Amino acid sequence: MLQGKNVVVGVAGGIAVYKVVDVVSRLKKQGANVYVIMTQSAANFVTPLTFREISGHPVVVDMWAETTNWNVEHIALASCADLFLLAPATGNMIGKIANGIADDMLSTTVMATTAPVLLAPAMNTNMYLNPIVQQNITKLTQLGYHFIEPGCGMLACGTEGVGRLPEPEAIVAKVIDMFNCKKDFAGKKVLITAGGTQEAIDPVRYIGNRSSGKMGYAIAKAAVSRGAEVTLISGPTHLTPPVGVTFQSVESAAQMRDAVLSHYSDSDIVIKAAAVADYRPQTMSPNKIKKNSATLELVLEKNPDILFELGQLKKHQILVGFAAETQQLLVHAQEKLTRKNLDMIVANDITLPGAGFNVDTNIAKLIYRDGHIEELSKMSKEELAEIILDRICI
Ligand code: CTP
C-alpha cells in the first residue's frame, strides 16, 4: 500500500514511544521507506538502536553529531518526506510547532518540511485537555496539520481518561488513508449549506433549532480534501470552518437564500445539509420585548423553501437534500425528493439514538431519484460525508 513512499517518523519523549516501534515496523511492512528522528528525551525511553534496526536507516537524534550520511539528515529528511508522522506528539512538541520554535533536530525538520504532517498526540489527560494544548491543536488544525485523536483508557501515569496514543494499526490506517486520498472532485464546484438558521424575534431573541452544523462541515471538509472548490454557507455554529473552503456566514433563512442563489448558477453540486427554519416572526420587534403580559403571541410567516427554488431553477446541477424526520421517514423523504426535484436525499430518523442533531454519528438512508434506497448503518458524520460524496461521483 505504501510502496516507495518516504515516511519520516518524528518521535518525541513520552512513555508511548515503545508503541511507535510497532508503528515503524508496520509502515515498513506496507512498503514505506521509514526514517526516524528522535528527541533526546525519546531516546531515554527507547534507544535509537531499536529504531535503526526496525527502520533499516540511521536514526537522527543530535543536531550537532558528526553526520554519517547527508542524504538522510535535517533539511534532506524534511524535503524527502512524502508524509511526516509525529508520534507520540507530546504537549511540549505540539507547543513548539504551533509557536514556531525549532530548537532540536525534530522540531527543526518539521518546520522545514512541506509534506503533510500527521500528529498523534499522547499525554496525561489533564495535559491534553489543558486549554493551551487545545488552542495549539486548533491553531495547527487551521493551518492544515492533521491529527489523529488520542484514545481513552488507563494511562501509564495511573489515571484514566483521554490521552493514550492510538493503537499502531489505527495510526498506520490513517497514514494509508492520507496517501490514498482521492481527488475525484478536482475541478468541481460544490456548494454546501450547514447549521441551523436563526429568525429574529427582537434584538435579543430568535427562533432557532438544534442543528450543530457537524454534518455539513464534515461534507465540506471531505469535499475539499477530494479536490473540490467548496463554498460553505453556514448558519451560526460553534465550529471552525474547514481549511480551504470559501466561507460565508448567515443568520436567517432569507440571508441563506440570497447567499445560495448568488452561487447557484456557478455550482456543479449543491448539498443542502442546513436545517432551515420554515417560519419566521412576521415582524421583528425593534426593541426588546418586555414581559408585561401573561401570554405572548407571535405571528409567524413562511420562509422561502430554498431547496424547492433550487429544484425549479436546476439546469446542470446535482442537487442533494436532507430530511430529518421523526415519523414515516421514507414516505416524507421520498415526497421531498420528488417535490424538490432532487437527485438524492439523505434521510435520517432523528428519534434513533446516535442519529440526528448534536451527535457525532448518523444513521442514514440514501434515496435516489430512481427510487432506489440504500440503508446505511450507524457511522460517524465524517464517514457518512465520504459515502455521500462517493455516491454523487457515480
Ligand atoms: N430546506 C430549504 N429551505 C427551507 C426548508 C428546508 O432549503 N425553508 C431544505 C433543507 O436544507 C433540507 C431539505 O430542504 O435539505 C429538507 O428540509 P426539512 O426541514 O426536512 O423539510 P421541509 O421541506 O422543511 O419540510 P417539513 O419541515 O414539513 O418536514
Coordinates of C-alpha atoms and ligand atoms in Angstrom, one line a residue:
M1 CA 0.0 0.0 0.0
L2 CA 2.8 2.4 0.8
Q3 CA 5.3 1.1 -1.8
G4 CA 8.2 3.6 -2.3
K5 CA 6.6 6.3 -0.1
N6 CA 9.0 8.2 2.2
V7 CA 7.6 8.5 5.7
V8 CA 9.6 10.4 8.3
V9 CA 8.6 9.5 11.8
G10 CA 9.3 12.0 14.5
V11 CA 9.4 10.5 17.9
A12 CA 9.1 12.8 20.9
G13 CA 9.7 11.9 24.5
G14 CA 6.8 10.0 26.2
I15 CA 6.2 6.5 27.5
A16 CA 4.2 5.7 24.4
V17 CA 7.5 5.6 22.4
Y18 CA 7.5 1.8 22.7
K19 CA 4.3 1.6 20.6
V20 CA 5.9 3.7 17.9
V21 CA 8.5 0.9 17.3
D22 CA 5.5 -1.2 16.2
V23 CA 4.2 1.7 14.0
V24 CA 7.6 1.9 12.2
S25 CA 7.6 -1.9 11.7
R26 CA 4.1 -1.9 10.3
L27 CA 4.9 1.1 7.9
K28 CA 7.9 -0.9 6.7
K29 CA 5.7 -4.0 6.1
Q30 CA 3.5 -1.8 3.9
G31 CA 6.5 -1.0 1.7
A32 CA 7.3 2.5 3.0
N33 CA 10.9 3.9 3.4
V34 CA 10.9 4.9 7.0
Y35 CA 13.3 7.4 8.5
V36 CA 13.2 8.1 12.3
I37 CA 14.1 11.3 14.1
M38 CA 14.1 11.2 17.9
T39 CA 14.3 13.8 20.5
Q40 CA 16.9 13.3 23.3
S41 CA 14.1 12.6 25.7
A42 CA 12.6 10.0 23.4
A43 CA 16.0 8.3 23.4
N44 CA 15.7 7.9 27.2
F45 CA 12.6 5.7 26.7
V46 CA 13.8 3.5 23.8
T47 CA 17.3 3.5 22.3
P48 CA 17.9 4.8 18.7
L49 CA 19.4 1.4 18.0
T50 CA 16.0 -0.2 18.3
F51 CA 14.5 2.2 15.7
R52 CA 17.6 1.9 13.5
E53 CA 17.2 -1.9 13.4
I54 CA 13.5 -1.7 12.7
S55 CA 13.6 1.1 10.1
G56 CA 16.8 -0.1 8.4
H57 CA 18.1 3.5 8.4
P58 CA 20.3 5.5 10.7
V59 CA 18.4 7.4 13.4
V60 CA 18.9 11.1 13.8
V61 CA 18.9 12.5 17.4
D62 CA 21.5 15.1 17.9
M63 CA 21.7 18.2 15.7
W64 CA 25.4 18.6 16.3
A65 CA 26.5 15.0 16.0
E66 CA 29.0 14.1 13.2
T67 CA 27.0 13.4 10.1
T68 CA 27.0 9.9 8.8
N69 CA 25.0 10.4 5.7
W70 CA 23.9 13.8 4.5
N71 CA 21.1 12.3 2.4
V72 CA 19.1 11.4 5.4
E73 CA 19.6 14.4 7.7
H74 CA 17.9 17.6 8.7
I75 CA 16.8 19.5 5.6
A76 CA 17.3 16.4 3.4
L77 CA 14.8 14.5 5.5
A78 CA 12.4 17.4 5.5
S79 CA 12.4 17.5 1.7
C80 CA 12.4 13.8 1.0
A81 CA 9.3 13.2 3.2
D82 CA 6.1 12.3 1.4
L83 CA 4.5 12.4 4.8
F84 CA 5.7 13.4 8.3
L85 CA 4.3 11.4 11.2
L86 CA 4.8 12.8 14.7
A87 CA 4.2 10.0 17.3
P88 CA 3.9 10.4 20.2
A89 CA 3.2 14.1 19.7
T90 CA 3.9 15.4 23.3
G91 CA 2.3 18.6 24.6
N92 CA 5.8 20.2 24.5
M93 CA 6.4 19.3 20.9
I94 CA 2.9 20.4 19.8
G95 CA 3.5 23.7 21.6
K96 CA 6.9 24.2 19.8
I97 CA 5.4 23.5 16.4
A98 CA 2.4 25.7 17.0
N99 CA 4.6 28.6 18.1
G100 CA 7.4 28.3 15.5
I101 CA 10.1 27.0 17.8
A102 CA 12.8 24.9 16.2
D103 CA 15.4 24.1 18.8
D104 CA 16.2 20.4 18.2
M105 CA 16.5 18.1 15.2
L106 CA 12.9 17.1 15.3
S107 CA 11.2 20.5 15.6
T108 CA 13.7 21.9 13.0
T109 CA 12.9 19.3 10.5
V110 CA 9.1 19.6 11.0
M111 CA 9.4 23.4 10.4
A112 CA 11.4 22.8 7.2
T113 CA 9.1 20.2 5.6
T114 CA 6.3 21.0 3.1
A115 CA 4.9 17.4 3.4
P116 CA 1.6 16.8 5.1
V117 CA 2.2 16.4 8.8
L118 CA 0.2 14.0 10.9
L119 CA 0.4 14.3 14.7
A120 CA -0.6 11.5 17.1
P121 CA -0.9 13.2 20.5
A122 CA -0.2 11.2 23.6
M123 CA 0.0 12.6 27.1
N124 CA -1.6 12.8 30.5
T125 CA -5.4 13.6 30.3
N126 CA -5.0 17.0 32.2
M127 CA -2.2 18.0 29.9
Y128 CA -4.2 17.1 26.8
L129 CA -7.2 19.0 28.0
N130 CA -5.2 22.0 29.1
P131 CA -6.6 24.9 27.2
I132 CA -3.1 25.9 25.9
V133 CA -2.6 22.5 24.4
Q134 CA -6.1 22.6 22.9
Q135 CA -5.5 26.0 21.5
N136 CA -2.3 24.8 19.9
I137 CA -4.1 21.8 18.4
T138 CA -6.8 24.1 17.0
K139 CA -4.2 26.5 15.6
L140 CA -2.3 23.7 13.9
T141 CA -5.5 22.2 12.5
Q142 CA -6.5 25.5 11.0
L143 CA -3.0 25.7 9.4
G144 CA -3.6 22.4 7.7
Y145 CA -1.8 20.0 10.1
H146 CA -3.6 16.7 10.5
F147 CA -4.3 15.0 13.9
I148 CA -5.4 11.5 14.9
E149 CA -7.4 11.7 18.1
P150 CA -5.9 10.1 21.2
G151 CA -7.7 7.1 22.7
C152 CA -9.3 6.9 26.1
G153 CA -8.4 4.4 28.8
M154 CA -5.8 3.7 31.5
L155 CA -2.8 5.8 31.1
A156 CA 0.8 5.0 32.1
C157 CA 0.6 7.7 34.9
G158 CA -2.2 5.7 36.6
T159 CA -5.1 7.9 35.7
E160 CA -7.9 7.1 33.4
G161 CA -9.1 9.4 30.6
V162 CA -8.2 10.7 27.1
G163 CA -4.6 10.9 26.1
R164 CA -3.5 7.4 25.0
L165 CA -1.6 7.0 21.8
P166 CA -3.9 5.4 19.3
E167 CA -3.2 1.8 18.6
P168 CA -0.4 1.3 15.9
E169 CA -2.8 -0.2 13.4
A170 CA -5.1 2.9 13.7
I171 CA -2.1 5.2 13.1
V172 CA -0.9 3.2 10.1
A173 CA -4.5 3.1 8.7
K174 CA -4.6 6.9 9.0
V175 CA -1.3 7.2 7.1
I176 CA -2.6 4.9 4.3
D177 CA -5.8 6.9 4.2
M178 CA -3.8 10.2 3.8
F179 CA -1.9 8.7 0.9
N180 CA -5.0 7.3 -0.8
C181 CA -7.0 10.5 -0.5
K182 CA -9.0 10.6 -3.7
K183 CA -9.0 13.7 -5.9
D184 CA -12.2 12.7 -7.6
F185 CA -13.8 16.1 -7.1
A186 CA -11.0 18.1 -8.7
G187 CA -12.4 20.8 -10.9
K188 CA -15.9 20.5 -9.3
K189 CA -17.6 23.5 -7.7
V190 CA -19.5 22.3 -4.6
L191 CA -21.9 24.5 -2.7
I192 CA -22.8 23.3 0.8
T193 CA -25.1 24.7 3.5
A194 CA -24.8 23.8 7.1
G195 CA -26.1 24.6 10.6
G196 CA -29.5 26.0 11.6
T197 CA -30.9 29.4 10.7
Q198 CA -31.9 31.9 13.4
E199 CA -35.1 34.0 12.9
A200 CA -35.1 37.2 15.0
I201 CA -38.0 37.9 17.3
D202 CA -36.4 41.1 18.8
P203 CA -32.7 42.3 19.2
V204 CA -32.2 39.6 21.9
R205 CA -34.3 36.5 21.0
Y206 CA -34.6 34.3 18.0
I207 CA -36.3 31.1 16.8
G208 CA -33.7 28.5 16.1
N209 CA -33.2 24.7 16.0
R210 CA -30.8 22.1 17.4
S211 CA -28.6 21.7 14.3
S212 CA -24.9 21.7 15.2
G213 CA -23.7 22.0 11.7
K214 CA -21.4 19.0 12.1
M215 CA -22.8 17.1 9.1
G216 CA -22.4 20.0 6.6
Y217 CA -18.9 20.9 7.9
A218 CA -17.8 17.2 7.6
I219 CA -19.0 17.1 4.0
A220 CA -17.2 20.4 3.2
K221 CA -14.0 19.1 4.7
A222 CA -14.2 15.8 2.8
A223 CA -15.0 17.6 -0.5
V224 CA -12.0 20.0 -0.1
S225 CA -9.7 17.1 0.6
R226 CA -11.1 15.3 -2.5
G227 CA -10.1 18.3 -4.7
A228 CA -13.4 20.3 -4.9
E229 CA -13.7 24.0 -4.8
V230 CA -16.1 24.4 -1.9
T231 CA -18.3 27.2 -0.8
L232 CA -19.8 26.7 2.7
I233 CA -22.7 28.8 3.7
S234 CA -23.5 28.3 7.3
G235 CA -25.9 29.4 10.0
P236 CA -24.4 30.2 13.4
T237 CA -22.4 27.2 14.8
H238 CA -19.6 26.6 17.3
L239 CA -17.5 25.0 14.6
T240 CA -14.4 26.3 12.8
P241 CA -14.8 26.3 9.0
P242 CA -12.6 23.7 7.4
V243 CA -9.3 24.9 5.9
G244 CA -9.6 25.6 2.2
V245 CA -13.4 26.4 1.9
T246 CA -14.8 29.8 0.9
F247 CA -16.9 30.5 3.9
Q248 CA -20.0 32.7 4.2
S249 CA -21.8 33.1 7.5
V250 CA -25.5 33.9 7.6
E251 CA -28.2 34.1 10.2
S252 CA -31.7 33.8 8.8
A253 CA -33.3 31.7 6.1
A254 CA -33.7 34.8 3.9
Q255 CA -29.9 35.5 4.1
M256 CA -29.2 31.9 3.4
R257 CA -31.4 32.0 0.3
D258 CA -29.7 35.1 -1.0
A259 CA -26.2 33.6 -0.4
V260 CA -27.1 30.3 -2.0
L261 CA -28.8 31.8 -5.1
S262 CA -25.8 34.1 -5.7
H263 CA -23.6 31.0 -6.1
Y264 CA -26.1 28.6 -7.6
S265 CA -25.6 29.1 -11.4
D266 CA -21.8 28.6 -11.0
S267 CA -22.1 25.4 -8.9
D268 CA -21.9 21.8 -10.1
I269 CA -23.1 20.1 -7.0
V270 CA -25.3 21.6 -4.2
I271 CA -25.6 19.8 -0.8
K272 CA -28.2 21.3 1.5
A273 CA -27.4 20.0 4.9
A274 CA -28.7 23.1 6.7
A275 CA -31.7 23.0 8.9
V276 CA -33.6 26.0 7.6
A277 CA -36.4 27.5 9.7
D278 CA -39.7 27.0 7.9
Y279 CA -41.3 30.1 9.6
R280 CA -40.1 33.4 10.8
P281 CA -41.7 36.1 13.0
Q282 CA -43.8 38.3 10.7
T283 CA -42.3 41.4 12.3
M284 CA -39.1 41.8 14.3
S285 CA -39.7 44.0 17.3
P286 CA -37.1 46.8 17.1
N287 CA -36.9 46.8 20.9
K288 CA -36.5 44.0 23.5
I289 CA -40.0 42.6 24.2
K290 CA -40.9 43.2 27.9
K291 CA -42.6 40.5 30.0
N292 CA -45.6 42.7 30.9
S293 CA -48.3 40.3 29.8
A294 CA -49.2 36.8 30.9
T295 CA -49.0 35.4 27.3
L296 CA -47.2 36.5 24.2
E297 CA -48.4 35.8 20.7
L298 CA -46.0 35.6 17.9
V299 CA -47.4 35.6 14.3
L300 CA -45.1 33.6 12.1
E301 CA -44.9 33.7 8.3
K302 CA -43.5 31.1 5.9
N303 CA -39.9 31.3 4.9
P304 CA -38.9 30.6 1.3
D305 CA -38.1 26.9 0.7
I306 CA -34.6 27.4 -0.7
L307 CA -34.2 23.8 -1.9
F308 CA -37.5 23.9 -3.7
E309 CA -36.4 27.0 -5.6
L310 CA -33.1 25.4 -6.5
G311 CA -35.0 22.4 -7.8
Q312 CA -37.1 24.7 -10.0
L313 CA -34.1 26.6 -11.3
K314 CA -32.0 23.4 -11.8
K315 CA -30.0 23.1 -15.1
H316 CA -26.8 21.1 -14.9
Q317 CA -26.5 20.9 -11.1
I318 CA -26.6 17.8 -9.0
L319 CA -29.0 18.6 -6.0
V320 CA -28.7 16.7 -2.7
G321 CA -31.1 17.4 0.2
F322 CA -31.5 16.2 3.7
A323 CA -34.6 15.0 5.5
A324 CA -34.7 14.9 9.3
E325 CA -37.9 13.1 10.3
T326 CA -39.5 11.8 13.5
Q327 CA -42.1 9.6 11.8
Q328 CA -42.7 7.9 8.4
L329 CA -39.1 8.6 7.4
L330 CA -39.2 7.0 3.9
V331 CA -42.6 8.4 2.9
H332 CA -41.7 12.0 3.9
A333 CA -38.2 11.8 2.4
Q334 CA -39.4 10.4 -0.9
E335 CA -42.1 13.0 -1.2
K336 CA -39.4 15.8 -0.6
L337 CA -37.1 14.2 -3.2
T338 CA -39.8 14.4 -5.8
R339 CA -41.3 17.8 -4.9
K340 CA -37.9 19.5 -4.7
N341 CA -36.6 17.9 -7.9
L342 CA -33.6 16.3 -6.1
D343 CA -31.1 13.7 -7.3
M344 CA -30.6 12.3 -3.9
I345 CA -31.9 12.8 -0.4
V346 CA -30.2 11.8 2.9
A347 CA -32.9 10.7 5.2
N348 CA -32.5 10.2 8.9
D349 CA -34.8 9.3 11.7
I350 CA -33.7 11.7 14.4
T351 CA -35.5 9.7 17.1
L352 CA -32.9 6.9 16.9
P353 CA -30.1 7.0 19.4
G354 CA -26.9 8.0 17.5
A355 CA -28.7 9.9 14.8
G356 CA -29.7 13.5 14.2
F357 CA -28.8 16.8 15.8
N358 CA -25.8 17.5 18.0
V359 CA -24.3 13.9 18.0
D360 CA -21.2 12.8 16.2
T361 CA -22.9 9.9 14.4
N362 CA -25.7 9.4 12.0
I363 CA -27.9 6.6 10.7
A364 CA -28.9 7.5 7.2
K365 CA -30.9 6.1 4.3
L366 CA -29.9 7.4 0.9
I367 CA -32.8 7.7 -1.5
Y368 CA -32.1 8.1 -5.2
R369 CA -34.1 9.7 -8.0
D370 CA -34.9 6.2 -9.4
G371 CA -36.5 5.2 -6.1
H372 CA -33.6 3.0 -5.1
I373 CA -32.9 3.1 -1.3
E374 CA -29.6 2.4 0.3
E375 CA -29.7 1.8 4.0
L376 CA -26.5 2.7 5.9
S377 CA -25.5 1.6 9.4
K378 CA -24.6 3.9 12.3
M379 CA -21.4 5.7 11.4
S380 CA -19.5 8.9 12.1
K381 CA -20.6 12.0 10.3
E382 CA -17.1 12.0 8.6
E383 CA -17.7 8.5 7.3
L384 CA -21.1 9.4 6.1
A385 CA -19.7 12.5 4.4
E386 CA -17.3 10.3 2.3
I387 CA -20.2 8.0 1.3
I388 CA -22.4 10.8 0.2
L389 CA -19.6 12.2 -2.0
D390 CA -18.8 8.6 -3.3
R391 CA -22.5 8.3 -4.4
I392 CA -22.6 11.8 -6.0
C393 CA -19.5 10.9 -8.0
I394 CA -21.1 7.8 -9.6
Ligands
CTP1 N1 -34.9 23.3 3.1 C1 -34.6 24.6 2.5 N2 -35.4 25.6 2.8 C2 -36.4 25.6 3.7 C3 -36.6 24.3 4.4 C4 -35.8 23.2 4.1 O1 -33.8 24.6 1.7 N3 -37.1 26.6 4.0 C5 -34.0 22.2 2.8 C6 -33.2 21.6 3.9 O2 -31.9 22.2 3.8 C7 -33.1 20.2 3.6 C8 -34.5 19.9 2.9 O3 -34.9 21.1 2.4 O4 -32.1 19.8 2.7 C9 -35.5 19.3 3.8 O5 -35.7 20.0 4.9 P1 -36.7 19.6 6.0 O6 -36.8 20.6 7.1 O7 -36.6 18.2 6.4 O8 -38.1 19.6 5.2 P2 -39.1 20.7 4.8 O9 -39.2 20.9 3.4 O10 -38.9 22.0 5.7 O11 -40.5 20.0 5.3 P3 -41.1 19.7 6.7 O12 -40.5 20.8 7.7 O13 -42.5 19.9 6.5 O14 -40.7 18.4 7.1

